[in-house]
CSV table of N, CA and C in Angstrom, one decimal:
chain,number,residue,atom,x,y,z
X,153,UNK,N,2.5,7.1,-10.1
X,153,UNK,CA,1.1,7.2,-9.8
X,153,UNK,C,0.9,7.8,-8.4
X,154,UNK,N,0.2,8.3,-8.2
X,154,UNK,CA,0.1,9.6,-7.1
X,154,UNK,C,-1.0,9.0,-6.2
X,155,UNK,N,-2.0,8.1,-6.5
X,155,UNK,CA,-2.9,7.4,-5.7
X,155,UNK,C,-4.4,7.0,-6.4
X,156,UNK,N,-4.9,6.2,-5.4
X,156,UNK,CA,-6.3,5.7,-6.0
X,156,UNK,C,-7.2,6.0,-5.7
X,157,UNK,N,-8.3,6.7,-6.3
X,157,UNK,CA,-9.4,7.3,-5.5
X,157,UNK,C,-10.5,6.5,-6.0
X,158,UNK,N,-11.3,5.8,-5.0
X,158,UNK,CA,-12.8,4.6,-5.5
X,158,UNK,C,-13.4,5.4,-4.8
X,159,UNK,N,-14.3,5.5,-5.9
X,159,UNK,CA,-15.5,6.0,-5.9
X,159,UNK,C,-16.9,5.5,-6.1
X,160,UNK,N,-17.9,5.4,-5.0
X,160,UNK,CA,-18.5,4.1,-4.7
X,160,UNK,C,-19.8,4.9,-4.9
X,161,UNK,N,-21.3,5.2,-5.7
X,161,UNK,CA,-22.3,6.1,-5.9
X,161,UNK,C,-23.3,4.4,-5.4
X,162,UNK,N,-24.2,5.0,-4.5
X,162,UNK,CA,-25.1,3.8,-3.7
X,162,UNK,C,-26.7,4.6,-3.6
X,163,UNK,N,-27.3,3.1,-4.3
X,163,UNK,CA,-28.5,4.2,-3.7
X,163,UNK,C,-29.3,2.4,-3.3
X,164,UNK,N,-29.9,2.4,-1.9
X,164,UNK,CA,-30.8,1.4,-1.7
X,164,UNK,C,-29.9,0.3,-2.0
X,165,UNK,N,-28.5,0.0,-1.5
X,165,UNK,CA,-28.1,-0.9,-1.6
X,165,UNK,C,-26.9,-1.0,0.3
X,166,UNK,N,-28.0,-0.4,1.2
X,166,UNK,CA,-28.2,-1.0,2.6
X,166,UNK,C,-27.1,-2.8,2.7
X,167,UNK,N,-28.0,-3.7,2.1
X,167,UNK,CA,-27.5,-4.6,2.0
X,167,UNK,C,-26.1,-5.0,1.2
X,168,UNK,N,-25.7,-4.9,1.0
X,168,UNK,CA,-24.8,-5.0,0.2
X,168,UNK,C,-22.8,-4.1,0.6
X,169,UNK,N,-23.5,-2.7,0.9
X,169,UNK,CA,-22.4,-1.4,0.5
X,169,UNK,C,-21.2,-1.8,2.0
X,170,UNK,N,-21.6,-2.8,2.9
X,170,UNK,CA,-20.2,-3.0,3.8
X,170,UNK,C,-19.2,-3.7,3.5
X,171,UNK,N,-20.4,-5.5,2.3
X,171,UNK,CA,-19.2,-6.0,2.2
X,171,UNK,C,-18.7,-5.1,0.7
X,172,UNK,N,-18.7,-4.6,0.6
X,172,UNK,CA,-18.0,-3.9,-0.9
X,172,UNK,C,-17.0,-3.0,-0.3
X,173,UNK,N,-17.2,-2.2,0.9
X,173,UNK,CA,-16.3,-1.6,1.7
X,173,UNK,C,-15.4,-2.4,2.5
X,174,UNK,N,-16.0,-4.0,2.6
X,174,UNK,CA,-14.9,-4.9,3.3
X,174,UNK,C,-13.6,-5.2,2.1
X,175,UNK,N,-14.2,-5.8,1.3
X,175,UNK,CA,-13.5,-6.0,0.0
X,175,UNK,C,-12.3,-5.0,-0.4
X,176,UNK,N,-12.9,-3.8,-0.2
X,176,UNK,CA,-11.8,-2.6,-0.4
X,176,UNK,C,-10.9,-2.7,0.4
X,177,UNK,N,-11.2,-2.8,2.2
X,177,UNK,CA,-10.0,-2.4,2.6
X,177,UNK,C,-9.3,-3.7,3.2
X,178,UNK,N,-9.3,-4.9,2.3
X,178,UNK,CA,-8.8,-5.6,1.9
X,178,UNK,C,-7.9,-6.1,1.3
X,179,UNK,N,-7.8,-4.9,0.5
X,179,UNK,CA,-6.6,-4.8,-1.0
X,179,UNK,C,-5.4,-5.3,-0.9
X,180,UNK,N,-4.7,-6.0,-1.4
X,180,UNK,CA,-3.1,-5.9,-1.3
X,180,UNK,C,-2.7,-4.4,-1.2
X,181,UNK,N,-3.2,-3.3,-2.3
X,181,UNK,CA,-3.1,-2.2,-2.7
X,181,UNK,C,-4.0,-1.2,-2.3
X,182,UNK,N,-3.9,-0.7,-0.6
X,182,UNK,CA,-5.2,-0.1,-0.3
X,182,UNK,C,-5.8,0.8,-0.9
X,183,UNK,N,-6.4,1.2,-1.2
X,183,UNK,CA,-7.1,2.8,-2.0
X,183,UNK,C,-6.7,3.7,-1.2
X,184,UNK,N,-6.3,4.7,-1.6
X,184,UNK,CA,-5.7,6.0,-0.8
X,184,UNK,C,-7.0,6.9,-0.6
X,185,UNK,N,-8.2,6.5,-0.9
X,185,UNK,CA,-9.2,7.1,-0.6
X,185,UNK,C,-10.1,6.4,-1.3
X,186,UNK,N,-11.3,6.6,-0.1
X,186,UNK,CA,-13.0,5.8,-0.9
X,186,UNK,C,-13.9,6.8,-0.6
X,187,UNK,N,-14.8,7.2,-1.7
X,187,UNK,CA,-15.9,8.3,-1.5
X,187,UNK,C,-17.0,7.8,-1.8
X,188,UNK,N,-17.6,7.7,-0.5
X,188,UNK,CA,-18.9,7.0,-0.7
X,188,UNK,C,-20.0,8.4,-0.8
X,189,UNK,N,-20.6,7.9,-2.1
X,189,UNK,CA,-21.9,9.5,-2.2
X,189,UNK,C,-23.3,8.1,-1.9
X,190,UNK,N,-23.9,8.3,-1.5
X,190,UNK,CA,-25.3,7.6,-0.7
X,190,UNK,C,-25.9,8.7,-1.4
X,191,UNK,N,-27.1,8.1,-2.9
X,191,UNK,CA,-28.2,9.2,-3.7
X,191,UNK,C,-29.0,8.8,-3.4
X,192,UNK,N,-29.2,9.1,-1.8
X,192,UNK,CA,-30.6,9.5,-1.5
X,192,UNK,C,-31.6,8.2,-1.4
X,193,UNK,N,-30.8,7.4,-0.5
X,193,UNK,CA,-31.2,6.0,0.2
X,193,UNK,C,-32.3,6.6,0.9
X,194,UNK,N,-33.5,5.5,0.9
X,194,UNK,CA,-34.4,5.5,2.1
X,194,UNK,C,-34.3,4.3,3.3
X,195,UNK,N,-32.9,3.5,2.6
X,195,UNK,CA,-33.1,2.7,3.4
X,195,UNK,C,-32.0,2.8,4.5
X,196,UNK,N,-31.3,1.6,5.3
X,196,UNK,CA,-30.4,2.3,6.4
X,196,UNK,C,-29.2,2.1,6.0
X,197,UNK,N,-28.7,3.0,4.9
X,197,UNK,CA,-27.6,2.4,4.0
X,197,UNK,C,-26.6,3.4,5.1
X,198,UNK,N,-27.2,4.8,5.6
X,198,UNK,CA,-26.3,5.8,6.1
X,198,UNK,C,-26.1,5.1,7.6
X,199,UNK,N,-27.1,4.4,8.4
X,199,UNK,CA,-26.4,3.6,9.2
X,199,UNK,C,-25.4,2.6,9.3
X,200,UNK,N,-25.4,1.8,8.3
X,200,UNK,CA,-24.7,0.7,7.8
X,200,UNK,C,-23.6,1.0,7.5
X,201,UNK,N,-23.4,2.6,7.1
X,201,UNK,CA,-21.9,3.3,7.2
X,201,UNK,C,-21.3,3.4,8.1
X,202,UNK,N,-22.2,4.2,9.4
X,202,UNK,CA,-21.4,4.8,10.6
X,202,UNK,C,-20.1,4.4,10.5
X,203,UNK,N,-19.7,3.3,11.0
X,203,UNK,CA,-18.7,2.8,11.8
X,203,UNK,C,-17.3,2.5,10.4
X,204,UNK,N,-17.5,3.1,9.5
X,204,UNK,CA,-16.8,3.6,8.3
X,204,UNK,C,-16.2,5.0,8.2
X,205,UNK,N,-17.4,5.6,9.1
X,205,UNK,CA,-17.0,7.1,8.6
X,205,UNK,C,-15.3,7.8,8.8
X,206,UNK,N,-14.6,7.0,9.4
X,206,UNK,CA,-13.5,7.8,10.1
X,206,UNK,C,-12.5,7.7,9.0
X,207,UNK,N,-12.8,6.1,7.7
X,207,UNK,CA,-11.7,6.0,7.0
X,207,UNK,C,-12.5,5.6,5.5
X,208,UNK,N,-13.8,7.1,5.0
X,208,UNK,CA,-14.2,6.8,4.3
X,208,UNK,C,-14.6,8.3,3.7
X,209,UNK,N,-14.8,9.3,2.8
X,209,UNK,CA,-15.1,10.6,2.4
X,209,UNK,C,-17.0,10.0,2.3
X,210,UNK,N,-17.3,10.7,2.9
X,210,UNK,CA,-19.3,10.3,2.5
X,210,UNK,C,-19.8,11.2,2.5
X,211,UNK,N,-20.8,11.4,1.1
X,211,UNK,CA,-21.9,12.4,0.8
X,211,UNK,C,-23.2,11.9,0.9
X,212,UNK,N,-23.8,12.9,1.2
X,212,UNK,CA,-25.0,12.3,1.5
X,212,UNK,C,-26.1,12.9,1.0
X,213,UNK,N,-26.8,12.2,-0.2
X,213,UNK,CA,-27.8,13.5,-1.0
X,213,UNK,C,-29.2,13.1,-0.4
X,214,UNK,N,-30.1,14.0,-0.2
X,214,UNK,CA,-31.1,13.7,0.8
X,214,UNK,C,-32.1,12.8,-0.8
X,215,UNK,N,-31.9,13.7,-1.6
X,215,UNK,CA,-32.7,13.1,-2.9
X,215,UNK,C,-31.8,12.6,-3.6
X,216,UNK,N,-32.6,11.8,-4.3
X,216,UNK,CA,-31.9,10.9,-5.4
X,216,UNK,C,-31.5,11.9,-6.3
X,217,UNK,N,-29.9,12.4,-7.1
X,217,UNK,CA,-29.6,13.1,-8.0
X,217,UNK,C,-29.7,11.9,-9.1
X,218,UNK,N,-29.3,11.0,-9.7
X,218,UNK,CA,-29.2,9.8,-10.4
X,218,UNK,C,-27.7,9.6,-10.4
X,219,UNK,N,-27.3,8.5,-11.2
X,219,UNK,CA,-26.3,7.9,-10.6
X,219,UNK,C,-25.3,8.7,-11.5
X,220,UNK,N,-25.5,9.6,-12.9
X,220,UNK,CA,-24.3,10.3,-13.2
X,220,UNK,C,-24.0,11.4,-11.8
X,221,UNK,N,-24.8,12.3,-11.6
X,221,UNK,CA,-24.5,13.3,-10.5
X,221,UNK,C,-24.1,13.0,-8.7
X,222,UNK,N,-24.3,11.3,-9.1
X,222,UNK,CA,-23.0,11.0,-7.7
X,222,UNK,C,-22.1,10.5,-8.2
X,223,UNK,N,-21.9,10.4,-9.3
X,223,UNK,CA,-20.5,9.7,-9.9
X,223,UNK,C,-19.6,11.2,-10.1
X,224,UNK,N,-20.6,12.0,-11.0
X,224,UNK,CA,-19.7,13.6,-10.6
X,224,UNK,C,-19.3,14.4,-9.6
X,225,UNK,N,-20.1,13.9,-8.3
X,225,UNK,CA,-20.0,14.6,-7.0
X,225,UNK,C,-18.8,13.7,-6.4
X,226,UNK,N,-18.1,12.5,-6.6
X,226,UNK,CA,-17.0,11.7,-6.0
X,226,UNK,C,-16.2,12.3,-6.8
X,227,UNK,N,-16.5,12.7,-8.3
X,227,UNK,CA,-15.1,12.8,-9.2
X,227,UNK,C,-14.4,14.0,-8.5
X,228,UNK,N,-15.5,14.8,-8.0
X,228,UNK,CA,-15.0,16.7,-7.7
X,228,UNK,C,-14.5,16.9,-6.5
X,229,UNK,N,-14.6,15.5,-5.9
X,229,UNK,CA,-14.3,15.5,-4.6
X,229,UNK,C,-12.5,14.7,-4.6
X,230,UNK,N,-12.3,13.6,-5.6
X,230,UNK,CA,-11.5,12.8,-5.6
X,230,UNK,C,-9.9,13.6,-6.0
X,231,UNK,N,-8.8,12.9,-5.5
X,231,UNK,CA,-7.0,13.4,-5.6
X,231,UNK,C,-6.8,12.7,-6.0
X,232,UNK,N,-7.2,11.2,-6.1
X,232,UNK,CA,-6.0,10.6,-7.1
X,232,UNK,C,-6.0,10.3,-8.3
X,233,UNK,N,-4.8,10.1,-8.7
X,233,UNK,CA,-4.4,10.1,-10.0
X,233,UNK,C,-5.4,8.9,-11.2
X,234,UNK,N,-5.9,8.3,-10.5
X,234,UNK,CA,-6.2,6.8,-11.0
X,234,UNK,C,-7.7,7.1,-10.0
X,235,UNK,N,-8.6,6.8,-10.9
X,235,UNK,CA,-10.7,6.7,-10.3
X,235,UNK,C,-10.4,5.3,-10.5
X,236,UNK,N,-11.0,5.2,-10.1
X,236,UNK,CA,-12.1,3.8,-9.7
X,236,UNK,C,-13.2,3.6,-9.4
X,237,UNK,N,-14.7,3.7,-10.4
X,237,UNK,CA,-16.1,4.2,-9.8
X,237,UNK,C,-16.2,2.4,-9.9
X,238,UNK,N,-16.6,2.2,-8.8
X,238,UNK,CA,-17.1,0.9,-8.0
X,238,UNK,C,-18.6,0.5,-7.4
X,239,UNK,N,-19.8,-0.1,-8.1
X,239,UNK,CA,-20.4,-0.1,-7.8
X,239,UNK,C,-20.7,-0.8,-6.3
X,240,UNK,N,-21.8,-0.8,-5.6
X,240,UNK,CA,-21.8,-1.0,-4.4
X,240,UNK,C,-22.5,-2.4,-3.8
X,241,UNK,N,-22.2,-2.9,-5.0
X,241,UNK,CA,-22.6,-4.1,-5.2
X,241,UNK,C,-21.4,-5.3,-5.3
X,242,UNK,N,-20.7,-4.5,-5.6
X,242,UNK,CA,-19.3,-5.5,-5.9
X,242,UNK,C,-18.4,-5.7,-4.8
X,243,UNK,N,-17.8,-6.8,-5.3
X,243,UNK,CA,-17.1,-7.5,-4.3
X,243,UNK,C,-16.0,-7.6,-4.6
X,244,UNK,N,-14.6,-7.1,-4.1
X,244,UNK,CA,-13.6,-6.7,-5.2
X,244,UNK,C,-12.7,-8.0,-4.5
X,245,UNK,N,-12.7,-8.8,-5.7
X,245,UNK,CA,-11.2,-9.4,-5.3
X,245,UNK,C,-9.6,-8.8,-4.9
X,246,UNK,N,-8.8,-9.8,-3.7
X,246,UNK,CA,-8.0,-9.0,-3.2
X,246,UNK,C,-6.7,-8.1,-3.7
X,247,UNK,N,-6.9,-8.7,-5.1
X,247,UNK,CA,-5.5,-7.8,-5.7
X,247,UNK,C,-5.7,-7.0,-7.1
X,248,UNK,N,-7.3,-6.6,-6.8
X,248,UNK,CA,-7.9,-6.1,-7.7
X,248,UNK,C,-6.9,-4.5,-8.0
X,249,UNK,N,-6.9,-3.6,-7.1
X,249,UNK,CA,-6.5,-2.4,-7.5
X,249,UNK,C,-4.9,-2.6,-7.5
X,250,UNK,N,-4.3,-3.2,-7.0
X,250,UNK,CA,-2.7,-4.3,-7.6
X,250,UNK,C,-2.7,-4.4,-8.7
X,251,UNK,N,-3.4,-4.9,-9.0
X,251,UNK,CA,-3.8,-5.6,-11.0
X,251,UNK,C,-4.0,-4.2,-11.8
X,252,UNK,N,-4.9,-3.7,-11.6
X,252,UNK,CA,-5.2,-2.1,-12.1
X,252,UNK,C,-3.6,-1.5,-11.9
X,253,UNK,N,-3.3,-1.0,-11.0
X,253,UNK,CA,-2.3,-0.1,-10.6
X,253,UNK,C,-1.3,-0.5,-11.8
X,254,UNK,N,-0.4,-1.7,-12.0
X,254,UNK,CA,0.0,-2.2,-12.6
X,254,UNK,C,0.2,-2.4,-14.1
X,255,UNK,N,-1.0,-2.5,-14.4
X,255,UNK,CA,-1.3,-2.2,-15.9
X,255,UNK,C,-1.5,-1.2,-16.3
X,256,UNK,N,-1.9,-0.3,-15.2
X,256,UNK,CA,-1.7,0.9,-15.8
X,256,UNK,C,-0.1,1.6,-16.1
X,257,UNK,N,0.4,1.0,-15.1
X,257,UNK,CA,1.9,1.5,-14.6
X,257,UNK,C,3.2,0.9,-16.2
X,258,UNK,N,2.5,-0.5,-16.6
X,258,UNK,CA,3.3,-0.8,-17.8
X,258,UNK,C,2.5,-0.8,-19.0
X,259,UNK,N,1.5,0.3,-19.0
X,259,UNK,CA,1.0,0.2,-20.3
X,259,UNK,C,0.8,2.0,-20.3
X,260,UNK,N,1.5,3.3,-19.8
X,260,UNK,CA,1.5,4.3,-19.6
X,260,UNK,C,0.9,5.2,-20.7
X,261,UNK,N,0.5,5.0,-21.9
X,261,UNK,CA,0.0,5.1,-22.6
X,261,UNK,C,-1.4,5.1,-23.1
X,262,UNK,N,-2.5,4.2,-22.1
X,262,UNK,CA,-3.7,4.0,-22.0
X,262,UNK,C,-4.3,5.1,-21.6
């Protein structure tokens, strides 16, 4: 498996999108990359990032595309072998991408 790419499409979820970014870099199994696309938040979801940006891929659509065309704009952007679209609402327990990684790793066929 070559890596994990989460992919995280947010829109007006300010409240919520750090601890979901806490959660992530949390993992037993870090994500080898997280692409946050922000569709066109009015609220201070892009501030509530800043202090993210250095270990995070972030798009920033000034308008709302809807939530397929930021799920496609993380896919075109993403390397690893294994997505992970993660809403920005969630709270990922700690051995969440462990557990994934895994079952995917003994079930190669899925």
């Amino acid at each position: 498996m070559k890596g994990i790419s989460v992919i995280i499409p947010t829109y007006q979820h300010a409240q919520t999108i750090t601890t979901c970014l806490d959660s992530l870099f949390a993992q037993t199994r870090l994500p080898d990359e997280i692409i946050v696309v922000n569709n066109g938040s009015t609220d201070d979801t892009a501030e509530r990032l800043g202090p993210y940006f250095d270990r995070i891929t972030y798009i920033d659509y000034r308008e709302n595309q809807g939530a397929p065309a930021a799920r496609m704009a993380g896919f075109e952007l993403s390397t690893g072998s294994l997505l992970f679209f993660c809403d920005a609402d969630v709270v990922a327990k700690p051995t969440m991408l462990e557990e994934l990684q895994q079952s995917l790793e003994s079930h190669p066929d899925t």
